[in-house]
Coordinates of C-alpha atoms in Angstrom, one line a residue:
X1 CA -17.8 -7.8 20.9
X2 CA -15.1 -8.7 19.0
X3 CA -11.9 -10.6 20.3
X4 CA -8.8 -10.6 18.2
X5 CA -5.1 -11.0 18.9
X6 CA -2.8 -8.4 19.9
X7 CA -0.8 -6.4 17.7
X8 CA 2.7 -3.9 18.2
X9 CA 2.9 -2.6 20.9
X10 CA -0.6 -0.9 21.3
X11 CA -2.6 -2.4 18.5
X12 CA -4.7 -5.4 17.3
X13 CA -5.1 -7.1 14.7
X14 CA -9.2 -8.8 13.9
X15 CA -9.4 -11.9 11.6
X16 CA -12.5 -13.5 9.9
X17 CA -15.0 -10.4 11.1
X18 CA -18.4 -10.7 9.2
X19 CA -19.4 -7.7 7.7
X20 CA -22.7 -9.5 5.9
X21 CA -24.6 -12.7 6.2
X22 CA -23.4 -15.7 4.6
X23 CA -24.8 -15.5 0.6
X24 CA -25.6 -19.1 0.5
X25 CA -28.8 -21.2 0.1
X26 CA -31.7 -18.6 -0.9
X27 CA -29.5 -15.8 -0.4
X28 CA -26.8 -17.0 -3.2
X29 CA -27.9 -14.6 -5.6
X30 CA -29.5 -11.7 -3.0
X31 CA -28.2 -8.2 -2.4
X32 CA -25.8 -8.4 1.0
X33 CA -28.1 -8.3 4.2
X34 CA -27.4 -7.4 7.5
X35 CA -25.3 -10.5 9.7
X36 CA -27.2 -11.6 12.4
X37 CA -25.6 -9.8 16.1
X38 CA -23.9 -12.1 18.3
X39 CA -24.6 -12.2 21.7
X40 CA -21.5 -11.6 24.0
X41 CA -17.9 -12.3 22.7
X42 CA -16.7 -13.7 19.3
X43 CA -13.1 -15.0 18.2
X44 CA -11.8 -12.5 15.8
X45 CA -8.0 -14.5 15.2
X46 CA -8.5 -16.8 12.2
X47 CA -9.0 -16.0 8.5
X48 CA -12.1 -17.0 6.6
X49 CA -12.6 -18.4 3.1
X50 CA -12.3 -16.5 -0.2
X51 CA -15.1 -17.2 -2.4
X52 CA -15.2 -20.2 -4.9
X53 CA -12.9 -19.9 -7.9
X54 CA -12.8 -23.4 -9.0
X55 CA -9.2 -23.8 -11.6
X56 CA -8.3 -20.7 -9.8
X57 CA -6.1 -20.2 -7.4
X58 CA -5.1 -17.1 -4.6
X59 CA -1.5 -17.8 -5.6
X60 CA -2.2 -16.4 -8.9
X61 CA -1.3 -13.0 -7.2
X62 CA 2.5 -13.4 -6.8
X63 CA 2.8 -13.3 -10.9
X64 CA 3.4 -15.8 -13.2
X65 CA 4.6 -18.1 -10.3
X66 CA 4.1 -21.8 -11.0
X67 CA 7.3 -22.4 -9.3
X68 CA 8.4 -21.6 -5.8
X69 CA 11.3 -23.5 -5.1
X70 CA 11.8 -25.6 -2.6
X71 CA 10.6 -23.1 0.0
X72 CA 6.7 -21.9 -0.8
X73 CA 6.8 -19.0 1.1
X74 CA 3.8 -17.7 -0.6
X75 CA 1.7 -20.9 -0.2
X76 CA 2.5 -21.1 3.2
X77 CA -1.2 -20.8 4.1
X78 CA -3.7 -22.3 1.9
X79 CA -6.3 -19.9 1.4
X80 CA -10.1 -22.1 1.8
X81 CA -13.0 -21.2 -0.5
X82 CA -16.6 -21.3 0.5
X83 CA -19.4 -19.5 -0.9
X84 CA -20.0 -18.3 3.3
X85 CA -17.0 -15.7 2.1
X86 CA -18.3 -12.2 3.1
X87 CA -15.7 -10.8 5.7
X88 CA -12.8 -8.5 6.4
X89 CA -9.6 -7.9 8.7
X90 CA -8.5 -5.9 9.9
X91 CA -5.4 -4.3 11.9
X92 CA -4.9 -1.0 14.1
X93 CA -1.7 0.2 16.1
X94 CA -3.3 1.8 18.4
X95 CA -6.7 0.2 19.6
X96 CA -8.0 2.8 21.2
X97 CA -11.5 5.0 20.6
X98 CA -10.9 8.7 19.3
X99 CA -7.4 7.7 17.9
X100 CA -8.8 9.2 14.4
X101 CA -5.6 7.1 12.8
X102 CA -6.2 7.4 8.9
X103 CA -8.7 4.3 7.6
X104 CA -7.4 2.4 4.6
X105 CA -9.5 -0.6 3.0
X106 CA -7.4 -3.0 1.1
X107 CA -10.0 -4.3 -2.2
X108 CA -7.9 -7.1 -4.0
X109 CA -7.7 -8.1 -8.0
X110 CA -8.0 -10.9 -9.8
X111 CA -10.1 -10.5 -13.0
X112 CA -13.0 -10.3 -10.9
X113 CA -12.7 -14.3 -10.6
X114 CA -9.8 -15.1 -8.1
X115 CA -8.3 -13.9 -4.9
X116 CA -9.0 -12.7 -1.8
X117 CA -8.4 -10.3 1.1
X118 CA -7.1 -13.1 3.3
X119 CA -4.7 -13.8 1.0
X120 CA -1.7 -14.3 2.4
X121 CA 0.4 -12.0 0.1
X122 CA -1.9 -9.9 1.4
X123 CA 0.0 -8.7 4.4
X124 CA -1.1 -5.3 5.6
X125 CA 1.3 -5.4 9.2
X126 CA 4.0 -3.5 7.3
X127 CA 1.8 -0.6 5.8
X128 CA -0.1 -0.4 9.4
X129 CA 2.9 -0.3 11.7
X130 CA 5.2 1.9 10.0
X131 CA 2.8 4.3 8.5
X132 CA 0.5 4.7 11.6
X133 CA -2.6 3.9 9.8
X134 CA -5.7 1.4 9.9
X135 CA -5.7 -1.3 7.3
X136 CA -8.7 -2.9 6.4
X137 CA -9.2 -6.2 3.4
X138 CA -12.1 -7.1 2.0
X139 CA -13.4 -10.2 0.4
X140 CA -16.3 -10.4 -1.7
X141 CA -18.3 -12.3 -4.4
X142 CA -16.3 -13.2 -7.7
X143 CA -17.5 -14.7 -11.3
X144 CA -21.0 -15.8 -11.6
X145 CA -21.9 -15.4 -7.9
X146 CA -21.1 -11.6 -7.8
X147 CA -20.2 -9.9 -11.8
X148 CA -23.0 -11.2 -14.1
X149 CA -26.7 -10.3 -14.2
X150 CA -28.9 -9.0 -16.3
X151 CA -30.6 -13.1 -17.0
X152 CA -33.3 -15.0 -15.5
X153 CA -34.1 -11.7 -13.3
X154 CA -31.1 -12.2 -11.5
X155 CA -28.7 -9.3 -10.4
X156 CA -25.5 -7.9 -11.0
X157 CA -22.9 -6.3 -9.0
X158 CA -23.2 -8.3 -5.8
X159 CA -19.7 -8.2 -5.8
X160 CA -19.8 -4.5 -5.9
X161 CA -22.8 -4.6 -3.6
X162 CA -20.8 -6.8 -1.2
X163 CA -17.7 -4.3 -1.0
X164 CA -20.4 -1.1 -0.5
X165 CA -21.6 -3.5 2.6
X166 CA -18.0 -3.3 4.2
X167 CA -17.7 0.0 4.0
X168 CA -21.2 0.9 5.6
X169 CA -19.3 -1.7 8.0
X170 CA -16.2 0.5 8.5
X171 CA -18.7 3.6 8.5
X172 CA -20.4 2.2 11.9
X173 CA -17.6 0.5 13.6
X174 CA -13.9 2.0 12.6
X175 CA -13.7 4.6 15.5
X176 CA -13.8 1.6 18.3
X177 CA -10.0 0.7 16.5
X178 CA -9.0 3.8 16.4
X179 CA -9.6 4.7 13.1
X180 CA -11.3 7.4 11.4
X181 CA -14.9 7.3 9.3
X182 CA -14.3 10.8 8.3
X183 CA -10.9 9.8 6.3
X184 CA -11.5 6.7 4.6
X185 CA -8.9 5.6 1.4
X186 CA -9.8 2.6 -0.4
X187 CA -6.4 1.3 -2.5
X188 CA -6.8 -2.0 -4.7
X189 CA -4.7 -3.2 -8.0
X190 CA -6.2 -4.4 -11.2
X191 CA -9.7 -5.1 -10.5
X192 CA -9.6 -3.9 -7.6
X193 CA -8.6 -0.8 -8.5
X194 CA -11.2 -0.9 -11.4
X195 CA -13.7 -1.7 -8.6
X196 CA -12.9 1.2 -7.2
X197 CA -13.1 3.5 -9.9
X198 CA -16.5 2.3 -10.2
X199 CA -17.6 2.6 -6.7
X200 CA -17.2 6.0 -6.9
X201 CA -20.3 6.4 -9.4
X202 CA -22.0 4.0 -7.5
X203 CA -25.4 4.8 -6.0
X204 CA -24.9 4.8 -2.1
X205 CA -21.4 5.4 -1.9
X206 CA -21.7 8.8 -1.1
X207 CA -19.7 9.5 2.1
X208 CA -18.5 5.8 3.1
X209 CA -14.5 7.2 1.2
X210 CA -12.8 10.0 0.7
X211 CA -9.8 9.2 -1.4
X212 CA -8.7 6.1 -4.2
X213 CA -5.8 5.0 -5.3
X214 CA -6.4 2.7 -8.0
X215 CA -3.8 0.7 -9.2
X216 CA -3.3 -0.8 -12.7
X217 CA -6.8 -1.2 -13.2
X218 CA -7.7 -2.0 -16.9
X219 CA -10.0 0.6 -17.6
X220 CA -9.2 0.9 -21.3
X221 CA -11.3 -2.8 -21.7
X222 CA -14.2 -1.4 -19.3
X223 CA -16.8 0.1 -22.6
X224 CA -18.6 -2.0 -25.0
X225 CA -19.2 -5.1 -22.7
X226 CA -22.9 -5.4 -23.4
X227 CA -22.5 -8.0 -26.3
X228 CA -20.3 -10.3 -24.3
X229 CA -22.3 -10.2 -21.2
X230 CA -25.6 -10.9 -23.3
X231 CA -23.4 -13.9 -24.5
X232 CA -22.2 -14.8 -21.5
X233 CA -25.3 -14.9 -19.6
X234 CA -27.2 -17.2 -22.4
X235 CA -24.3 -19.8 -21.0
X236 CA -25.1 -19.2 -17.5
X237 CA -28.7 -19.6 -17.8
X238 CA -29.0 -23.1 -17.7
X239 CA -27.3 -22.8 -13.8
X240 CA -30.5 -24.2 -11.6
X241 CA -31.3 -22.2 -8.4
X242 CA -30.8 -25.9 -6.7
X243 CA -27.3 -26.5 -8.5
X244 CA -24.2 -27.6 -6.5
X245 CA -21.7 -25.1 -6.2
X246 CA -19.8 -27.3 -8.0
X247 CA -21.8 -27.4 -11.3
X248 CA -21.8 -23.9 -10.8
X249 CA -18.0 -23.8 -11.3
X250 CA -18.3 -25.8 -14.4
X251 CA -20.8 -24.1 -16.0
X252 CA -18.5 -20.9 -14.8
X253 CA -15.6 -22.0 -16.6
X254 CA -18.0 -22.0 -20.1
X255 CA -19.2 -18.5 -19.8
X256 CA -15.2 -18.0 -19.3
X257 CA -14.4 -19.4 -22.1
X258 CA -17.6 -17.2 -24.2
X259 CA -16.4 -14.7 -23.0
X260 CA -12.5 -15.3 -24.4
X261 CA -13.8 -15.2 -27.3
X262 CA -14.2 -10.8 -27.3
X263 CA -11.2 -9.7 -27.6
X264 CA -8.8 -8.1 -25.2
X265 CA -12.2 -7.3 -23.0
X266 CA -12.4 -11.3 -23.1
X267 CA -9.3 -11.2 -21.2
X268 CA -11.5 -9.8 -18.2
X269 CA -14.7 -11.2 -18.8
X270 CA -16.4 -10.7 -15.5
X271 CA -16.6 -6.8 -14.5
X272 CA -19.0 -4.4 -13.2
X273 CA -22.0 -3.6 -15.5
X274 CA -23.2 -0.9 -16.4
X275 CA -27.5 -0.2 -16.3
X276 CA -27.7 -2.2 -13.3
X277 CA -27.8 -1.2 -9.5
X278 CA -25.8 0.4 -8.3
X279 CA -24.4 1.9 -11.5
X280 CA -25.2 4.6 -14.4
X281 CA -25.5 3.5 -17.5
X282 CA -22.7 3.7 -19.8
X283 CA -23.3 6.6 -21.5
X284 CA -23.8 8.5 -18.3
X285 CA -20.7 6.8 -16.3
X286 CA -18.5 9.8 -17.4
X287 CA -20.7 12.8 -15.9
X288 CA -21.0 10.4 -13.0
X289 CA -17.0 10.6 -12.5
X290 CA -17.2 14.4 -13.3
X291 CA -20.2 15.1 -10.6
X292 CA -18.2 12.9 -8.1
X293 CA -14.7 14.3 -8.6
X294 CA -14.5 17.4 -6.1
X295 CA -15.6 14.5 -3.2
X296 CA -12.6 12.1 -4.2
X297 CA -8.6 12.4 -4.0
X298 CA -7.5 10.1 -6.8
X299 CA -3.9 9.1 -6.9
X300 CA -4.0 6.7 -10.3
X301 CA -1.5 4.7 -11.9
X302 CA 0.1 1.8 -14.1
X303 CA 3.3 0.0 -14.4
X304 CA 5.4 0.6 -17.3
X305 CA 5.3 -3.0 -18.6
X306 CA 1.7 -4.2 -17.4
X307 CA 1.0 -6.7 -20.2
X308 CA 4.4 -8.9 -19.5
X309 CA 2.7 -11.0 -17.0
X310 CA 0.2 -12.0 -20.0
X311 CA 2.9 -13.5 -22.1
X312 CA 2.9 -16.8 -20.2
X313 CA -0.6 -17.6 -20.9
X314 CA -0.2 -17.0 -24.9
X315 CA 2.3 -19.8 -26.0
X316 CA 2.3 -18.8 -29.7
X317 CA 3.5 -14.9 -28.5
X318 CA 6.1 -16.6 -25.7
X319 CA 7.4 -18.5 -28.3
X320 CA 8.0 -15.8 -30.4
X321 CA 8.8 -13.5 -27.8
X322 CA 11.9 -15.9 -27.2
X323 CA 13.2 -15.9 -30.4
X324 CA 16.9 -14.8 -30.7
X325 CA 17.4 -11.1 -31.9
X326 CA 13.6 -10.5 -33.2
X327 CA 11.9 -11.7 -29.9
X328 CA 13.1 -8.8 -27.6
X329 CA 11.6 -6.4 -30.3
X330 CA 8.3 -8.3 -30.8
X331 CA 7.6 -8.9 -27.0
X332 CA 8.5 -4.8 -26.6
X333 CA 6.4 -4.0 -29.5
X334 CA 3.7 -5.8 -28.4
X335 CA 3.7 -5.1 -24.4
X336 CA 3.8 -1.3 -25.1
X337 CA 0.9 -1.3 -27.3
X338 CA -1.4 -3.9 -25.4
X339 CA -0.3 -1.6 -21.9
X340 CA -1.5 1.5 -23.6
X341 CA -4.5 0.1 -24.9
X342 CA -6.2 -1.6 -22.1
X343 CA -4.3 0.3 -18.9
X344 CA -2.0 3.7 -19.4
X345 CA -4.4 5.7 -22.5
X346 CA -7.3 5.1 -20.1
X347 CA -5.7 5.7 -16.9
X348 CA -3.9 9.0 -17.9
X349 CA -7.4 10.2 -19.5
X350 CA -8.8 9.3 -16.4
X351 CA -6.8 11.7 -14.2
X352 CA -7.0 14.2 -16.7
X353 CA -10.8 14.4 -16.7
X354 CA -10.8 14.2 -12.7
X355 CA -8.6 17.2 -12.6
X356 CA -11.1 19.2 -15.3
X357 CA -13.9 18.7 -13.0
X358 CA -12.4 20.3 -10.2
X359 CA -11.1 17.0 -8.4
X360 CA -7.8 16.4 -6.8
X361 CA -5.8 14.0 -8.6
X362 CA -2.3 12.5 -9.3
X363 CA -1.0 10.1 -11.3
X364 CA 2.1 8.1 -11.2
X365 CA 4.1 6.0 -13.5
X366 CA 5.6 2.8 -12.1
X367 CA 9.2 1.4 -13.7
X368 CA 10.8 -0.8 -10.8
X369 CA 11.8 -4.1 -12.5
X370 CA 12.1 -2.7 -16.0
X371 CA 14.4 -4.2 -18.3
X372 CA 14.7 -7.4 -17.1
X373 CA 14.8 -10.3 -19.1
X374 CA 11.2 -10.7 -19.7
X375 CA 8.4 -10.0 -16.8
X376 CA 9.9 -6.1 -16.4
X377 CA 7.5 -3.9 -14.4
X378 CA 4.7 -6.0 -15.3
X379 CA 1.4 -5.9 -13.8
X380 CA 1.2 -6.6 -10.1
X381 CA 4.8 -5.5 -9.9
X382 CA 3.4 -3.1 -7.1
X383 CA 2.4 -5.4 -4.6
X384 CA 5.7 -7.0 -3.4
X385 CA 6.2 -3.1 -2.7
X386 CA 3.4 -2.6 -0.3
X387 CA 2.4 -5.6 1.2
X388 CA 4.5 -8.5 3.1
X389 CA 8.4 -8.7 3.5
X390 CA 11.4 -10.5 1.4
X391 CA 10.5 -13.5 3.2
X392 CA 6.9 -13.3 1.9
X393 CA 8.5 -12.8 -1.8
X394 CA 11.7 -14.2 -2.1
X395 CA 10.8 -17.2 -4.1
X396 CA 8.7 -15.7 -6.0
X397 CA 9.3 -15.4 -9.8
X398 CA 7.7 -12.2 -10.2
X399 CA 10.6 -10.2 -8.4
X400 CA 13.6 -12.6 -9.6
X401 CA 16.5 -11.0 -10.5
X402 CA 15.6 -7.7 -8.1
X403 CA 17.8 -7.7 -5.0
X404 CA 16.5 -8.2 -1.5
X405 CA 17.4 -4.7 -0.5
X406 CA 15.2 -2.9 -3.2
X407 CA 12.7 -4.2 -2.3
X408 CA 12.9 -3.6 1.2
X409 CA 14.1 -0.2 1.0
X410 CA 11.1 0.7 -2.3
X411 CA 8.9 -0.4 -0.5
X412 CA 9.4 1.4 2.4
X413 CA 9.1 4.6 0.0
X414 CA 6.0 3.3 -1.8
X415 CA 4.1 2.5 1.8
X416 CA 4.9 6.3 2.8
X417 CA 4.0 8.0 -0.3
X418 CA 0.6 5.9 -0.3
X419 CA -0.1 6.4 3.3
X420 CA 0.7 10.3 2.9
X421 CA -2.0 10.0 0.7
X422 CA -4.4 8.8 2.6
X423 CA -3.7 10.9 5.3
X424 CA -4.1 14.3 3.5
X425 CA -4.9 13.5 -0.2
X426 CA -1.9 15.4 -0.9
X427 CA 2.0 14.6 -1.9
X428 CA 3.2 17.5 -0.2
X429 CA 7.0 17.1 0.6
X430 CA 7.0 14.1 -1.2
X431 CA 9.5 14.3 -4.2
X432 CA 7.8 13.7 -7.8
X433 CA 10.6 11.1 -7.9
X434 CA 11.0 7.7 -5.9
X435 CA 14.6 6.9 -7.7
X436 CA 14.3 3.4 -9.4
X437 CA 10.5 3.3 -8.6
X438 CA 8.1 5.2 -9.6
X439 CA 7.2 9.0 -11.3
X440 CA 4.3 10.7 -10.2
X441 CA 3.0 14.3 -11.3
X442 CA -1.0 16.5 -10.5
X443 CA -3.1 15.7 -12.7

């Protein structure tokens, strides 16, 4: 059994738990197997690595923050990387069998290249105390070790494959926390969220969640991929099976850079793909969504500015962008038409065609941060409100200029509304408002 550190006043909280065995050696490039059982009791307190991301970094997450200050809140805890990366967390307040406490699993973004569920921005205490619910993160494959297949016989989606693992994990052990398997929400931003949206159609997935909130994911970018993976994976064939992981990186960072080359989908090169276990093909993925959507609650969603963040890695449009009088309009101009293009035209079609088939859905419309100088309510704007505290953020140059007490007090309303989700699937009693926040309306 599992041994993890205590947690409020009745809960716990269970660090590092394996949900898989270690995908290294001969298993680098295997579907998840079973982890071996333990024998008596096993430390559950410390996190474990995220997977290998080379130039990457977990910070990424707190926006465009190269600078902390003098105080690196956010970097307090280094997050390790390993390829030995296939666990969760996990926190309940109230550890106790029977509790049937709503279940909700935490799957993290980052282009499907960087990040992790132990990261520490990542943290879920708030969301489980006040709301009364079980929090679950997961971390799973990235890049060439989990999001492209399809050469040399090897397979795609072990990422995907990986996250399906956990929640057969969740499915067999949640109840012992106090949480329920019958009313599981999985909630994840960016590609996490476009993770999610994909897991629904996934073969298996039948029964292991009941609700999604999928935040910001770029779904507008997720069609036409073929040509760029078939690219892509020309680069990544000379990778040996006896290759360091090191070399692996660096031959990573090419089929990167091939896939840059596509467009706005080149901005997310790595995704799920589509024709390969455990997904439809393409042409079939919308019927799949449309046979699936009276078994899902869907609350969907994007922030008003989501593009923003982007600026800072394009120095021609930055440049521009800060040009006197002219730049405000360009930077507007563009950020409006790249935000409907690769996030709020799909998202909004999305719930629209969840609703048609008979699903529950809602979708909201994020603004906090808008008009500010230049990030706005960019993409990953949302996280500050759910996860952590000021302390966690304060330095952080994705929320400058946004005083301590919104954020605080928003994110207090934004836990609620997303917990009240996942309890009931429904916003009942929840005003269509959160003033200065967000907008949300049914689908």
């Amino acid at each position: 059994f599992l041994v993890g550190a205590p947690f409020g006043e009745k809960g716990g909280m269970f660090l590092g738990v394996p949900f898989a065995a270690p995908p290294v050696g001969d298993l680098r490039w295997n579907d998840p197997i079973d982890v071996e059982p333990w024998r008596g009791q096993r430390a559950a307190t410390s996190f474990a690595p995220a997977c290998m991301q080379g130039d990457y970094t977990t910070d990424w997450y707190a926006g465009v923050i190269e600078d902390f200050g003098s105080d690196r809140s956010l970097a307090a805890r280094p997050v390790a990387e390993s390829e030995d990366c296939l666990y969760l967390n996990l926190w309940t307040p109230e550890l106790k069998t029977g509790a049937d406490l709503p279940v909700m699993v935490w799957i993290h973004g980052g282009s499907y290249v960087v990040g992790a569920g132990d990261s520490p921005i990542f943290d879920t205490r708030p969301l489980c105390i006040e709301q009364d619910v079980v929090v679950v993160s997961v971390t799973y494959r990235l890049g060439l070790l989990g999001f492209l297949g399809g050469y040399r016989d090897r397979p795609a989606n072990l990422g995907l494959l990986d996250i399906i693992e956990a929640l057969r994990w969740v499915q067999k052990n949640i109840s012992v926390f106090g949480g329920d398997a019958d009313n599981v929400t999985l909630f994840g931003e960016s590609a996490g969220g476009d993770a999610i949206a994909h897991l629904m159609i996934s073969e298996g997935t039948e029964g292991l969640f009941h609700k999604a909130i999928i935040q910001s994911a770029p779904l507008g970018i997720r069609s036409d991929r073929h040509a760029m993976s078939e690219a892509m994976g020309k680069v990544a064939s000379s990778i040996d099976e006896t290759d360091s992981i090191d070399d692996l990186l660096k031959t990573q960072q090419k089929v990167i850079m091939t896939g840059n080359k596509f467009g706005l989908k080149g901005g997310m090169p790595f995704s799920p793909q589509y024709g390969h276990y455990p997904l439809p093909d393409e042409a079939g993925a919308e019927a799949a969504w449309e046979k699936r959507a009276k078994n899902v609650d869907v609350l969907i969603g994007y922030n008003k500015e989501e593009t923003a963040l982007f600026i800072y890695a394009m120095p021609t449009i930055l440049k521009i962008s800060k040009l006197p009088l002219i730049g405000r309009l360009f930077k507007s101009a563009i950020v409006k038409r790249t935000t409907a293009k690769v996030y709020s035209d799909a998202i909004v079609e999305f719930a629209k065609r969840h609703s048609k088939a008979g699903g529950n859905a809602y979708r909201y419309h994020l603004t906090w941060g808008e008009n500010r100088d230049f990030l706005g309510a960019c993409h990953t704007i949302d996280l500050p409100l759910l996860f952590g505290d000021w302390d966690t953020w304060k330095n952080a140059r994705l929320i400058e200029d946004l005083p301590k007490d919104e954020l605080i007090q928003n994110g207090k309303k934004v836990r609620h509304m997303w917990a009240s989700f996942a309890r009931s699937g429904k916003l009942d009693g929840i005003s269509g408002t959160i003033p200065d926040v967000l907008t949300w309306t049914q689908a």
